[in-house]
Short mmCIF file of C-alpha atoms in Angstrom, two decimals:
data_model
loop_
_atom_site.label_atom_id
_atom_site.label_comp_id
_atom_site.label_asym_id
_atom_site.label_seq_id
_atom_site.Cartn_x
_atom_site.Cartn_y
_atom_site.Cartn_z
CA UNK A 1 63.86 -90.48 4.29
CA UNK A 2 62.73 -87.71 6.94
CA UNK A 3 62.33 -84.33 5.79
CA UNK A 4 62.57 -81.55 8.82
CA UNK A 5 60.86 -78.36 7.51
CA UNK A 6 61.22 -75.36 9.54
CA UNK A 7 58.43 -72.56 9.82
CA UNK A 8 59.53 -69.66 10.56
CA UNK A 9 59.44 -65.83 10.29
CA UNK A 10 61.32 -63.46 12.59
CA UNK A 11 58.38 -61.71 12.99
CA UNK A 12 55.40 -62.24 14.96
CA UNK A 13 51.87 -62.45 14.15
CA UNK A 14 52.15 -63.25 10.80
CA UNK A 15 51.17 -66.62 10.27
CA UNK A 16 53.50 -69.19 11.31
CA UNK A 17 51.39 -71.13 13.51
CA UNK A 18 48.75 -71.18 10.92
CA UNK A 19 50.71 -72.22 8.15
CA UNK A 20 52.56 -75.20 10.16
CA UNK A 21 48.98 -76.54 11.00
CA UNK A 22 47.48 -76.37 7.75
CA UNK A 23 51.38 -77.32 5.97
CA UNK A 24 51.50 -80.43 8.60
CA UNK A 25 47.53 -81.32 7.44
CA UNK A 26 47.81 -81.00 4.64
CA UNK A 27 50.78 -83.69 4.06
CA UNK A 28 48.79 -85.67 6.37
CA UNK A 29 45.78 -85.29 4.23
CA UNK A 30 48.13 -87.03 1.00
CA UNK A 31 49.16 -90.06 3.39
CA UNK A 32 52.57 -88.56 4.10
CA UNK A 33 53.17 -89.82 8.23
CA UNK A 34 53.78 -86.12 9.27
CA UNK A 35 54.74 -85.16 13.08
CA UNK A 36 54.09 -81.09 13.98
CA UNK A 37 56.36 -79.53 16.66
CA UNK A 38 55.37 -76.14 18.87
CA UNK A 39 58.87 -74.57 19.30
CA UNK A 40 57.17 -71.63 21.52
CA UNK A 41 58.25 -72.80 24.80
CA UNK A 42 56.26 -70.92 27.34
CA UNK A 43 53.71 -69.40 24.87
CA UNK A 44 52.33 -72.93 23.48
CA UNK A 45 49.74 -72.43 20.61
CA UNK A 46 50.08 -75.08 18.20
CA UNK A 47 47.68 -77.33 20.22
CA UNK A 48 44.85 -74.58 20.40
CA UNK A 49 45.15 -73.45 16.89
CA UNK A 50 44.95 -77.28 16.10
CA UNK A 51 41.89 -78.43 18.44
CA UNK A 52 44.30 -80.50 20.75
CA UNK A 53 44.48 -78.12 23.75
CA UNK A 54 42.60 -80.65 26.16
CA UNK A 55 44.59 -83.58 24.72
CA UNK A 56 47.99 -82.26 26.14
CA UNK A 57 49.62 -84.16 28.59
CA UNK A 58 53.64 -84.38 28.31
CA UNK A 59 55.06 -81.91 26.03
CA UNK A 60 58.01 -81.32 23.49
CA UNK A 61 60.25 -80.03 27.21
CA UNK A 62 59.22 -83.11 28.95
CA UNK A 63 60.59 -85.41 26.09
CA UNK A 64 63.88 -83.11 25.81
CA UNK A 65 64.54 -83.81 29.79
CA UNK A 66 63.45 -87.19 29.46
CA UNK A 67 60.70 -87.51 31.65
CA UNK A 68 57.94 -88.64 29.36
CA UNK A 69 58.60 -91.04 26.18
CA UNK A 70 58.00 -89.40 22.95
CA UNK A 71 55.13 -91.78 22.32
CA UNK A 72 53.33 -90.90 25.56
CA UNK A 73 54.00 -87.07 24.64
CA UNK A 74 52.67 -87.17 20.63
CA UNK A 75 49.08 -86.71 20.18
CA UNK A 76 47.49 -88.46 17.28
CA UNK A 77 44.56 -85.73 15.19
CA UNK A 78 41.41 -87.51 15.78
CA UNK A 79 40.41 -86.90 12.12
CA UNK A 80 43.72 -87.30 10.41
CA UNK A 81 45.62 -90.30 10.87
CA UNK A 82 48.79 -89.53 9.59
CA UNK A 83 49.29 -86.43 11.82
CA UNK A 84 50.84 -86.06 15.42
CA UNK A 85 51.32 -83.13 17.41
CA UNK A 86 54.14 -82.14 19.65
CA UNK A 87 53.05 -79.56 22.04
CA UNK A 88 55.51 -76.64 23.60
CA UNK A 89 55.89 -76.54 27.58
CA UNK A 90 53.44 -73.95 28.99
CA UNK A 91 55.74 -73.02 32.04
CA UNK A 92 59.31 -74.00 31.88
CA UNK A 93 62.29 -72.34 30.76
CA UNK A 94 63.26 -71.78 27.44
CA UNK A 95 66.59 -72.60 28.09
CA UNK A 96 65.31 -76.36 28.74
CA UNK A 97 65.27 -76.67 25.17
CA UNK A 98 68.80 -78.00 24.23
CA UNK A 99 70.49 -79.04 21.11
CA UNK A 100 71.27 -82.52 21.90
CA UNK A 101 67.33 -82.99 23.37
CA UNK A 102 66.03 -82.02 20.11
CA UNK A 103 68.61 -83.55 18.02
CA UNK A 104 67.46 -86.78 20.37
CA UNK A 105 63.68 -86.10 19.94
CA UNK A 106 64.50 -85.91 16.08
CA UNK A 107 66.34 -88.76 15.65
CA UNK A 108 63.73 -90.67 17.52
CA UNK A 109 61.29 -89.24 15.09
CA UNK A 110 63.01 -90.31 12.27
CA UNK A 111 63.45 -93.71 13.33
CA UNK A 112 59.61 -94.19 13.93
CA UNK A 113 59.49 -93.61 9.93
CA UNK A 114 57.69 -90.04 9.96
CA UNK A 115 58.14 -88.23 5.97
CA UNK A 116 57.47 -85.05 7.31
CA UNK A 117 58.50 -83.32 10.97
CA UNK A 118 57.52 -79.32 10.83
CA UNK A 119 59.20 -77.29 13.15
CA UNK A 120 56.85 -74.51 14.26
CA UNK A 121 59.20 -71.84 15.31
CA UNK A 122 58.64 -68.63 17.73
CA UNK A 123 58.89 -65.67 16.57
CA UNK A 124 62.01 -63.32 17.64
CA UNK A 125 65.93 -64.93 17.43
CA UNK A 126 66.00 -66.58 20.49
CA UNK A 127 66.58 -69.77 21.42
CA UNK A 128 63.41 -71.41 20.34
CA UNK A 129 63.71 -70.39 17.25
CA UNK A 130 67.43 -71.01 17.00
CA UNK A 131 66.39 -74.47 18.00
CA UNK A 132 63.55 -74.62 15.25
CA UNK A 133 65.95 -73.68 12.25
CA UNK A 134 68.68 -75.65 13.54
CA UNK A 135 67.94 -79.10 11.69
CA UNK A 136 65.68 -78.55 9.14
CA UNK A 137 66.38 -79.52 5.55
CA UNK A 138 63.62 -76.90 3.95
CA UNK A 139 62.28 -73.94 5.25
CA UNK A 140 59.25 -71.77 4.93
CA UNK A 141 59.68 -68.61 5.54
CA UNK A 142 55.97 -66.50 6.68
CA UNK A 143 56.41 -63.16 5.24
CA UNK A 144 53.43 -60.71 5.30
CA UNK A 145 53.25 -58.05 2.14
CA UNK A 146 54.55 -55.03 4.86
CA UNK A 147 57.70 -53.90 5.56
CA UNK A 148 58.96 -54.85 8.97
CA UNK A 149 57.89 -58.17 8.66
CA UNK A 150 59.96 -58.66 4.75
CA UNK A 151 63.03 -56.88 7.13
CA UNK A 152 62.95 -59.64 9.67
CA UNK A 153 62.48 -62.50 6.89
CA UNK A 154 65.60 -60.88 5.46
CA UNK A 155 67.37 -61.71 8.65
CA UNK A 156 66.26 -64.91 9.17
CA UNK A 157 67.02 -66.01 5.68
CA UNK A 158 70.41 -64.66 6.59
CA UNK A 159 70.73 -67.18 9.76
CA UNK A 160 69.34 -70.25 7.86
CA UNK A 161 72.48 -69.87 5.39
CA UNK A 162 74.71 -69.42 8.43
CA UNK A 163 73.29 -70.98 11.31
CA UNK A 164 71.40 -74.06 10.78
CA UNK A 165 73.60 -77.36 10.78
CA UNK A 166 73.40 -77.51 7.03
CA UNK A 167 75.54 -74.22 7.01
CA UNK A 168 77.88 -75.18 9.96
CA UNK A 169 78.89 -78.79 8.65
CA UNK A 170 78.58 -77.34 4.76
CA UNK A 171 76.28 -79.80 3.74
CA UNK A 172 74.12 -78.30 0.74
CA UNK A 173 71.98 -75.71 2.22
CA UNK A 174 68.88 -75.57 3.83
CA UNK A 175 66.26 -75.57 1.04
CA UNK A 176 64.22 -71.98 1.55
CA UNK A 177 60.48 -71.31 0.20
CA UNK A 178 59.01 -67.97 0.54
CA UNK A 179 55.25 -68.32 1.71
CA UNK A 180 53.22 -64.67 1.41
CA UNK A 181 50.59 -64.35 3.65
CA UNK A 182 47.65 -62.17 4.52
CA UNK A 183 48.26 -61.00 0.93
CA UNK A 184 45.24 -58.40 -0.27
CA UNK A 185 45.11 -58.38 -4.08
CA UNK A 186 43.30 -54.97 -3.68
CA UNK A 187 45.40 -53.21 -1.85
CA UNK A 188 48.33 -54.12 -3.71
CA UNK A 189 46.35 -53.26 -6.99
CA UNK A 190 45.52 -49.84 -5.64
CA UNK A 191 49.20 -49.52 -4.33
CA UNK A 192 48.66 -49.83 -0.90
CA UNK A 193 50.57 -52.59 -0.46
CA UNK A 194 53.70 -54.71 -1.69
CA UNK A 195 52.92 -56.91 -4.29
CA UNK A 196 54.36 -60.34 -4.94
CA UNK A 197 56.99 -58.96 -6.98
CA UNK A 198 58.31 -56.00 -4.94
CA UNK A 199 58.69 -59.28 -2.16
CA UNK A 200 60.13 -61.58 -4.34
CA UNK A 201 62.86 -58.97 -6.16
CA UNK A 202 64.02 -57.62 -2.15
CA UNK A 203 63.82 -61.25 -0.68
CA UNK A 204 65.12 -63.15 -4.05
CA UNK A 205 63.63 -66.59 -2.37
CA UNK A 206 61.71 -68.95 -4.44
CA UNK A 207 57.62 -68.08 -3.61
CA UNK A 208 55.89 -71.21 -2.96
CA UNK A 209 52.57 -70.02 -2.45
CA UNK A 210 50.56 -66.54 -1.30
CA UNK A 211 47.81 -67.21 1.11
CA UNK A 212 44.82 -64.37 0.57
CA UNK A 213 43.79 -62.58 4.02
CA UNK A 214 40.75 -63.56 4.83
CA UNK A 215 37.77 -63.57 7.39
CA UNK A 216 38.19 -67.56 7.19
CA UNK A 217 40.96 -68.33 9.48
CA UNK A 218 39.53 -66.76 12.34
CA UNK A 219 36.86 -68.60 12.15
CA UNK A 220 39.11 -72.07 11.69
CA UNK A 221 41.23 -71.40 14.67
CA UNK A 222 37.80 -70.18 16.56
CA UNK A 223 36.83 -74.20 15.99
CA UNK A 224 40.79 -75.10 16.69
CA UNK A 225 40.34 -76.65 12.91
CA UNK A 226 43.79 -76.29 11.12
CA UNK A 227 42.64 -73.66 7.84
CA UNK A 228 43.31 -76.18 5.15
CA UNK A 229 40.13 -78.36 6.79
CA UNK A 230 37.88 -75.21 6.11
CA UNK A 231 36.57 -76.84 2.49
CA UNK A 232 35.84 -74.19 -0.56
CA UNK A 233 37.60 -71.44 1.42
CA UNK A 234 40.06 -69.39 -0.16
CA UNK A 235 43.03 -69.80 1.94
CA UNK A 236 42.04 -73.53 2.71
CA UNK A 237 43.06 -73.84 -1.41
CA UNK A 238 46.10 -71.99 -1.75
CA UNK A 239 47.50 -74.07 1.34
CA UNK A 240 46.83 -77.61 -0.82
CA UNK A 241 48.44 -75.44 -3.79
CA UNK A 242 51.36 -74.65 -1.42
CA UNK A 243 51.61 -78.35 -0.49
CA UNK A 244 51.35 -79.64 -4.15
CA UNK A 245 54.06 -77.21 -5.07
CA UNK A 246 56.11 -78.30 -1.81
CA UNK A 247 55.47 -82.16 -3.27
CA UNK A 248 57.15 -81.20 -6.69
CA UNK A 249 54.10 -80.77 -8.62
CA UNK A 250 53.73 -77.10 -10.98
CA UNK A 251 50.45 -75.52 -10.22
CA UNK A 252 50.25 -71.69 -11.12
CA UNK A 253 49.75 -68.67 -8.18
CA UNK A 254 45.78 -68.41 -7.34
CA UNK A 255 44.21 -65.65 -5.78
CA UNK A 256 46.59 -63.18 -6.52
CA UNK A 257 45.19 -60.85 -8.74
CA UNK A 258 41.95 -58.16 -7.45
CA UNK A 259 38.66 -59.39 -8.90
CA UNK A 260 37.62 -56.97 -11.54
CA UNK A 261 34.99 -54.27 -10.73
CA UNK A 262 32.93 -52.62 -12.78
CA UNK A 263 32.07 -49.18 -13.14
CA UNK A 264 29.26 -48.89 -11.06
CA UNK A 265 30.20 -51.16 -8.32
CA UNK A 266 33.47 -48.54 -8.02
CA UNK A 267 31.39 -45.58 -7.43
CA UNK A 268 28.40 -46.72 -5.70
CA UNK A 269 30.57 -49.45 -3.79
CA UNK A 270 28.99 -52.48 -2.62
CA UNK A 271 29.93 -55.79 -0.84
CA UNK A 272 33.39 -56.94 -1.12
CA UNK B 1 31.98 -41.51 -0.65
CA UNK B 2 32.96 -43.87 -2.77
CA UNK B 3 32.26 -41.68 -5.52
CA UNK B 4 34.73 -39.36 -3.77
CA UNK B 5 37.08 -42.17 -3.82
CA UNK B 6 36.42 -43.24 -7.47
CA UNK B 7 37.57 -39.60 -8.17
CA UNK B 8 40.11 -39.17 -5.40
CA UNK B 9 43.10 -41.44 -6.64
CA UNK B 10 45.14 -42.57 -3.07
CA UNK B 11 48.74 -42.04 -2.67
CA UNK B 12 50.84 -45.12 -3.86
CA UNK B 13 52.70 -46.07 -0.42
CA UNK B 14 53.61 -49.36 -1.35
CA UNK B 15 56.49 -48.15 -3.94
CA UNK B 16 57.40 -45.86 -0.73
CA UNK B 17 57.90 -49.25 1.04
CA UNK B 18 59.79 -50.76 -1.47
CA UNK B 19 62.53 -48.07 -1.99
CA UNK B 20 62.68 -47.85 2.02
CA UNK B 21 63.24 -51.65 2.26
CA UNK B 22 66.10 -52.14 -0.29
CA UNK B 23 68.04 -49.39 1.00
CA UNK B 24 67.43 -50.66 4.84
CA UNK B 25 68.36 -54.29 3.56
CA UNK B 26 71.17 -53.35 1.38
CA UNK B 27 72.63 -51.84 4.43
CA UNK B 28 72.11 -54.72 6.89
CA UNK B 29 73.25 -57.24 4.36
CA UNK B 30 76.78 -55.27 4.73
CA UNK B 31 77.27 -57.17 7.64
CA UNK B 32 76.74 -60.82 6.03
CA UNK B 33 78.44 -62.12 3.28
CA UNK B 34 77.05 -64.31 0.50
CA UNK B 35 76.22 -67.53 2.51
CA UNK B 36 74.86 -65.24 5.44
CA UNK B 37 77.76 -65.38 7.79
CA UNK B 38 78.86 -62.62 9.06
CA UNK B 39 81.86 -60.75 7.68
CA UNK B 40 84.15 -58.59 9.58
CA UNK B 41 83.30 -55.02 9.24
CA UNK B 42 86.38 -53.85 7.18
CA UNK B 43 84.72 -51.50 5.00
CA UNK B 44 85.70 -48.16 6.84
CA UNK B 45 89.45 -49.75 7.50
CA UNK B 46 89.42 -50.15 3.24
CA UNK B 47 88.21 -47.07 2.74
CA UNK B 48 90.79 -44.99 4.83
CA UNK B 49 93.60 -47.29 3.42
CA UNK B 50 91.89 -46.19 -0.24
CA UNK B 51 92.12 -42.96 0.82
CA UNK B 52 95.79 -43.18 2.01
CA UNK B 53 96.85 -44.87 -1.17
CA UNK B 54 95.07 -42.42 -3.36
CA UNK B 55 95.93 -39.30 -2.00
CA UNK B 56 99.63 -40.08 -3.19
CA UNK B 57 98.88 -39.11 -6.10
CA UNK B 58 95.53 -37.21 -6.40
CA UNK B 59 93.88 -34.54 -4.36
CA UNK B 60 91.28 -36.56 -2.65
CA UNK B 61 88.90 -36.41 1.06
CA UNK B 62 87.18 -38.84 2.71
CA UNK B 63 83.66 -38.02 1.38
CA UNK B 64 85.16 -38.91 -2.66
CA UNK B 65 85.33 -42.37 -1.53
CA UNK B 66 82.37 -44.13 -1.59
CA UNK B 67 81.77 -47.98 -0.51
CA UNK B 68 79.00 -50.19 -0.79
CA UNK B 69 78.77 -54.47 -1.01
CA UNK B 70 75.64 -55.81 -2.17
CA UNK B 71 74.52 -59.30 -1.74
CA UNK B 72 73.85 -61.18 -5.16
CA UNK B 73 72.08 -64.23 -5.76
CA UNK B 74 75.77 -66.11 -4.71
CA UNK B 75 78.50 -63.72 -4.35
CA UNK B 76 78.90 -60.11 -3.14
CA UNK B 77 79.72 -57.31 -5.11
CA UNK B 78 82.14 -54.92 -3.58
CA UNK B 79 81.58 -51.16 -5.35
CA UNK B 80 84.11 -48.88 -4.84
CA UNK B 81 82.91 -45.17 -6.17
CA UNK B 82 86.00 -42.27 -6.29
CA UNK B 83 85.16 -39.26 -7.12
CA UNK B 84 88.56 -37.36 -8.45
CA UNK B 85 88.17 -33.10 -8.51
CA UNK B 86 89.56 -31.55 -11.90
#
């Protein structure tokens, strides 16, 4: 059975990208057959973000109008067997993207025996987006600890119980998982910024993982390496927590609490 | 200067953010009901009706009536607040 897992935010900026590359490699990385769709028609960024960028030839548009197969258009990861990538049209029009061509792309997913298809969705409530939810089964929603972006999650939590086809037909509803990112233990120890709680008691989702900010996924999406491939690294373990919780399995929160300082280091300072 | 900060405690901002956001949200979720569709907005219709109804047979004005829905985990809760004047 096929699971379509949106990714998605209402905001921009705060991870979405990042978390359907690592989310898609990491299933990969367990043997799960897992395809990875760019929904950002006209602002593609999946493929760059993921080291593909020079592998692009058809894209997600070109399979919707039918002028590429979906096996000419999916690009098998060098590294990971189990993971293709659907890139987003560069140039055309976002109204291109039409229900019945993704329904058609999905179905044709499905039938080549993929476990896992993650939607990557723009940012914003446009089409694109509308298109990502539209399907899915789960969802991850990208929050960052700061308030605009826990507004717009709000929203688009809203829309996934109302407009997705789960909500239209009244099928049970689109499964939701709230995934915190760029979250600064620090800052929300020294009350700076939201913690997990203040998140999870305005957005009342279930939190499936927190992914620390950190230097490191710069660095990954410098290489076009997906941040779950960046071994040891902080965020590059809370993504294989995310996906073991996302599997079923219980694994506590990491990386949520400040590291303890002691009395010197907090007056004479010192590296972070 | 981090002695002046070791000294200097920082505003807390964050519980700023949090009061700001469930009053925002409270608000905008008005306009959905439980499973996130959208619900007609009857609220100031009910409240003049209230008001109508009420002012049979107390003294009442528009600002005694207050009302509010807020979104629970899978139903809505409607509050109706009427203040009455001795």
């Amino acid at each position: 059975m096929t699971r379509i897992v949106v990714v998605t935010s209402g905001k921009g900026g705060v991870g979405k990208t990042t978390t359907s590359a690592s989310f898609a490699s990491g299933l990969a990385m367990r043997g799960h057959k897992t395809a990875v769709i760019d929904f950002d028609v006209g602002l593609r960024n999946l493929d760059l973000i993921m080291g593909v960028e020079r592998r692009v030839v058809y894209d997600l548009i070109n399979v919707v109008q039918q002028e590429a197969k979906l096996s000419q258009a999916l690009i098998r990861d060098k590294q990971l067997e189990n993971l293709y990538i659907l890139a987003a049209s560069q140039t055309r029009d976002k109204e291109a993207l039409t229900q019945d061509g993704v329904e058609r792309v999905l179905a044709e997913l499905k039938a080549m025996e993929f476990a896992y298809i993650v939607c990557d969705s723009p940012a914003g409530i446009e089409t694109g987006a509308m298109m990502a939810m539209h399907f899915a089964d789960e969802a991850i929603v990208v929050t960052n600890p700061e308030v605009s972006s826990v507004r717009d999650s709000d929203r688009i939590l809203g829309m996934l119980s109302s407009k997705t086809r789960r909500a239209i037909e009244g099928k049970e509803p689109v499964k939701e998982h709230l995934l915190i990112t760029r979250y600064n233990p620090n800052r929300v120890e020294g009350g700076q910024m939201l913690s997990l709680d203040d998140i999870n008691e305005i957005l009342r989702t279930p939190l499936i993982g927190v992914i620390p900010e950190s230097e490191v996924v710069l660095e990954a999406s410098n290489q076009g390496l997906a941040a779950i491939r960046m071994k040891g690294a902080d965020v590059s373990e809370a993504y294989s927590d995310m996906i073991g919780r996302f599997l079923g399995e219980s694994i506590p929160m990491r990386f949520t609490d400040a590291p303890k300082k002691g009395f010197f280091k907090r007056i004479f300072g010192g590296a972070r | 200067m981090d002695l002046m900060r070791f000294f200097k405690s920082k505003p807390k901002t964050s519980s700023v953010a949090k009061e700001r956001l469930q009053l925002i949200l409270a608000h905008e979720r008005i306009g959905r009901n439980a499973n996130g569709t959208e619900i007609p907005d009857f609220l100031p219709q009910l409240q003049k009706d209230l008001i109508a109804v009420l002012s049979k047979y107390v003294k009442i004005s528009a600002e005694d009536v207050k009302i509010n829905v807020e979104r629970q985990d899978n139903l809505d809760l409607l509050e109706v607040k009427i203040e009455i004047n001795r």
